[in-house]
XYZ file of C-alpha atoms in Angstrom:
299
model
C -164.049 268.804 92.505
C -163.761 265.340 91.819
C -160.447 263.713 91.845
C -159.344 260.528 89.292
C -156.927 259.888 91.105
C -156.737 258.161 94.725
C -156.458 260.334 98.964
C -153.329 258.649 99.176
C -151.497 260.487 96.213
C -153.151 264.142 96.617
C -151.525 267.151 98.937
C -152.746 270.443 99.762
C -149.905 273.032 98.546
C -150.237 275.592 101.061
C -148.568 278.734 99.313
C -150.856 278.108 95.497
C -153.551 276.602 98.164
C -153.948 273.879 94.910
C -154.103 270.116 95.235
C -150.639 268.296 93.855
C -149.776 265.183 93.139
C -147.009 263.161 95.118
C -144.543 262.817 93.724
C -144.223 259.029 92.591
C -147.455 259.646 90.672
C -145.532 262.601 88.511
C -143.032 260.512 88.390
C -145.381 257.977 87.228
C -146.589 260.696 84.795
C -144.058 260.905 82.543
C -143.643 259.703 79.292
C -140.545 257.736 79.406
C -138.064 259.140 78.350
C -136.969 257.581 74.608
C -133.157 256.743 73.131
C -132.681 259.609 69.920
C -132.693 258.168 66.946
C -129.409 257.348 65.298
C -128.760 259.663 62.719
C -129.192 257.795 59.052
C -125.483 255.908 58.127
C -124.873 255.061 53.873
C -122.767 251.602 53.883
C -120.542 253.103 52.071
C -119.763 255.465 55.500
C -119.896 252.784 57.954
C -116.958 251.571 60.407
C -115.907 248.576 60.686
C -115.199 249.213 64.447
C -119.076 250.111 64.497
C -121.377 247.909 67.235
C -122.764 245.177 65.408
C -126.884 245.867 64.930
C -129.924 244.285 67.495
C -132.072 242.526 65.916
C -135.179 240.115 66.641
C -134.481 237.248 69.309
C -131.183 238.759 69.834
C -129.136 237.548 67.073
C -126.239 239.713 65.762
C -126.124 240.890 62.441
C -124.736 238.300 59.422
C -122.304 240.288 58.360
C -120.226 240.969 61.450
C -121.020 237.538 64.088
C -118.748 235.374 64.700
C -120.605 233.625 67.360
C -122.253 231.740 65.801
C -119.977 229.636 62.786
C -123.392 228.471 61.765
C -124.036 232.165 60.204
C -122.522 233.226 56.844
C -120.712 236.270 56.511
C -122.871 237.816 53.593
C -121.416 240.271 50.896
C -121.673 243.506 52.235
C -120.193 246.478 52.380
C -119.433 245.738 56.013
C -117.583 242.439 56.095
C -113.855 242.484 57.254
C -111.527 241.710 53.945
C -110.271 238.044 53.690
C -106.456 237.692 53.710
C -105.339 237.338 50.962
C -104.286 233.709 50.107
C -100.449 233.236 50.197
C -99.279 231.833 46.260
C -98.671 228.108 45.922
C -95.809 225.980 46.126
C -93.947 225.888 42.780
C -91.540 222.464 42.645
C -89.380 222.594 39.595
C -90.650 220.107 36.635
C -88.749 215.996 37.284
C -84.884 216.321 34.884
C -85.238 213.765 32.426
C -82.630 211.765 31.073
C -82.526 213.495 27.616
C -82.861 216.983 29.400
C -79.427 215.788 31.804
C -78.239 214.216 28.468
C -78.900 217.611 26.824
C -76.706 220.132 29.232
C -73.287 221.401 27.842
C -70.843 219.308 27.961
C -72.530 216.457 26.224
C -70.870 214.785 23.409
C -72.808 215.625 20.559
C -72.068 213.501 17.359
C -73.191 213.606 13.180
C -73.833 210.043 11.964
C -74.962 210.880 8.093
C -76.270 207.369 6.510
C -75.931 206.223 3.063
C -76.359 203.643 0.455
C -79.015 202.590 -2.650
C -82.545 203.325 -2.342
C -84.760 200.365 -0.772
C -81.173 199.298 1.038
C -83.411 199.809 3.738
C -81.891 203.160 4.915
C -84.520 204.640 6.454
C -86.053 201.644 8.613
C -82.734 201.028 10.090
C -82.992 204.365 12.244
C -86.294 204.036 12.956
C -86.234 200.213 14.409
C -82.910 202.226 16.160
C -84.379 205.547 16.685
C -88.175 203.977 18.286
C -87.769 200.270 18.704
C -90.720 199.873 15.673
C -90.599 198.596 12.229
C -92.009 201.189 9.076
C -94.877 199.029 7.820
C -94.439 200.535 4.332
C -91.583 202.133 1.917
C -91.622 205.813 1.290
C -88.663 207.034 -0.815
C -86.475 209.581 1.526
C -85.419 212.994 0.062
C -83.904 214.780 3.619
C -85.460 212.749 7.615
C -83.411 213.382 10.684
C -83.524 211.346 14.417
C -81.884 212.130 17.561
C -81.220 210.410 20.388
C -79.978 210.492 23.346
C -78.049 207.145 24.557
C -74.930 206.514 27.111
C -71.706 204.527 25.081
C -68.871 203.305 27.518
C -70.502 205.100 30.389
C -71.079 208.257 28.683
C -74.028 210.826 27.615
C -74.010 211.256 23.330
C -76.372 213.424 21.597
C -76.510 211.280 18.520
C -77.664 213.309 15.547
C -78.983 210.871 12.192
C -79.184 212.191 9.150
C -81.595 210.099 6.776
C -80.676 210.762 2.771
C -82.384 209.622 -0.497
C -80.709 206.805 -3.056
C -81.600 207.846 -6.297
C -80.246 208.912 -8.440
C -81.992 212.312 -9.025
C -80.918 213.462 -5.283
C -77.664 213.573 -6.367
C -76.641 216.680 -6.677
C -78.910 217.574 -3.810
C -77.617 214.556 -1.334
C -74.188 215.711 -0.983
C -75.657 219.435 0.955
C -75.902 217.048 3.869
C -72.575 216.356 3.833
C -70.724 218.781 6.294
C -69.800 218.274 10.217
C -70.523 214.710 9.627
C -68.555 212.798 12.314
C -69.174 209.206 10.741
C -70.803 207.929 7.841
C -73.126 204.480 7.363
C -72.102 203.204 3.770
C -75.991 200.461 3.498
C -76.227 197.776 0.877
C -79.021 195.591 1.128
C -77.133 192.064 1.909
C -80.028 190.366 -0.278
C -78.915 193.082 -2.828
C -75.587 192.123 -4.978
C -76.526 196.024 -7.108
C -76.804 197.925 -3.814
C -73.500 196.112 -3.082
C -71.735 196.425 -6.383
C -72.644 200.199 -5.887
C -70.766 200.828 -3.015
C -67.566 201.137 -5.193
C -68.533 201.618 -8.517
C -72.305 202.760 -8.584
C -74.019 201.886 -12.041
C -73.337 204.859 -14.976
C -76.272 206.420 -16.208
C -75.800 205.418 -19.163
C -76.418 201.179 -18.790
C -78.925 202.351 -15.950
C -82.036 200.287 -15.983
C -83.852 204.208 -15.895
C -81.875 206.339 -17.467
C -82.870 210.209 -17.159
C -82.781 210.920 -20.926
C -79.846 213.528 -22.239
C -78.688 214.365 -18.575
C -74.965 214.292 -18.219
C -74.114 213.029 -14.439
C -71.095 214.470 -13.383
C -71.159 213.561 -9.956
C -69.426 210.599 -8.995
C -70.468 206.861 -9.174
C -69.078 205.548 -6.471
C -70.619 205.447 -3.499
C -67.613 205.750 -1.311
C -65.895 208.164 -4.288
C -68.592 210.494 -3.629
C -67.860 210.507 0.212
C -64.216 210.460 -0.357
C -65.417 213.896 -2.539
C -67.381 215.777 -0.817
C -66.657 214.858 2.529
C -62.696 213.314 2.825
C -60.483 211.471 6.280
C -64.156 210.906 7.994
C -64.429 207.663 9.382
C -66.460 204.998 6.817
C -68.778 202.138 8.457
C -69.951 199.869 5.954
C -73.209 198.407 6.879
C -75.140 195.123 5.566
C -78.710 194.845 6.555
C -81.016 192.872 5.892
C -79.380 189.993 7.253
C -82.866 188.239 8.856
C -83.276 187.729 4.315
C -79.970 185.636 4.140
C -81.448 182.742 5.029
C -85.055 183.154 4.164
C -85.942 180.414 1.237
C -88.469 182.369 -0.533
C -85.798 185.823 -0.801
C -83.046 183.093 -2.581
C -85.309 181.642 -3.970
C -86.512 184.789 -6.237
C -82.072 185.333 -6.372
C -81.199 181.957 -7.471
C -84.171 182.948 -10.893
C -82.221 185.952 -11.308
C -78.614 184.134 -11.062
C -77.227 185.756 -8.344
C -77.348 184.666 -4.620
C -77.005 187.137 -1.186
C -73.897 188.577 -0.253
C -71.611 187.008 1.558
C -69.858 188.000 4.847
C -66.008 187.331 3.562
C -67.247 189.942 0.174
C -68.432 192.490 2.105
C -65.160 192.189 4.576
C -62.688 193.085 1.496
C -64.685 195.675 -0.046
C -64.487 197.451 3.763
C -60.709 196.599 3.426
C -60.712 198.626 0.182
C -62.870 201.880 1.017
C -60.705 202.013 4.112
C -64.180 201.218 5.673
C -63.410 201.253 9.813
C -65.421 198.508 10.219
C -68.151 195.605 8.936
C -71.043 194.721 10.273
C -74.458 193.256 9.374
C -77.846 193.905 11.353
C -81.979 193.472 10.880
C -83.633 196.336 11.236
C -86.962 193.869 11.170
C -85.419 191.795 13.923
C -82.463 194.645 15.616
C -80.022 191.648 15.641
C -77.004 193.077 15.910
C -78.789 196.987 15.554
C -77.133 198.588 18.426
C -73.959 196.776 17.902
C -73.665 199.317 14.632
C -74.531 202.801 15.617
C -72.376 201.531 18.846
C -69.248 201.314 16.888
C -70.297 204.861 15.184
C -69.739 206.117 18.156
C -66.923 204.379 19.239
């Protein structure tokens, strides 16, 4: 019978009396053995140790490629977990001078400022603590200020208490006196009535604006008031508004009232009479002698 194969690939089989192909031809006719298909696997059950998948063009899968740094890993479950970033190193904040002074062992001092209203007590404190002069007058009820200072090489935590000088607060004002270390009794150098009130406060009956029918049983002088509520506490007498002693307009205004500024000698005599530790004059506007007032109060 006709054969589609060439004669050199055919041979006679004596047992079966048939014509067989040579082994080379049989091998050529056998189908190629394909590899067994891989079992389907889910992304959740895949192992990080499994070999990378072969894709077109011979590249590794992006999720496992480490040979090409330009290929970024994708967000897959097979991607290796990134190492945890170490926590940032923290450093303690720099310590300030104020914080150092607040440490245990720093001396604390309470200073209460008293005197008639509008003599410049609040301006005195604001100028000292902030180096600024307030532009308008607002009557004070009670205000507290604080300052951390160095005096004679020692850190001091200074608490400053501003009080109201108006008679309406005569009963409330002494509430700030307990545990006071030093008092500043202030008067205005260009206000003789405020100077007179250091020793003899004008009685309510003779005051320009009396409180109708209300008796005032509080001490009628600044010094007796302090001596009554806080005896044996050091006192410094302070003359404020030193910059106005030679001011032409101020002198003319006083002259029309038949008054003149309080002299240094007058105030010095008053300081001795009330047993003040010292008498000092200063200006909150120009800050002349301002620091000396509080340095002496601390000492």
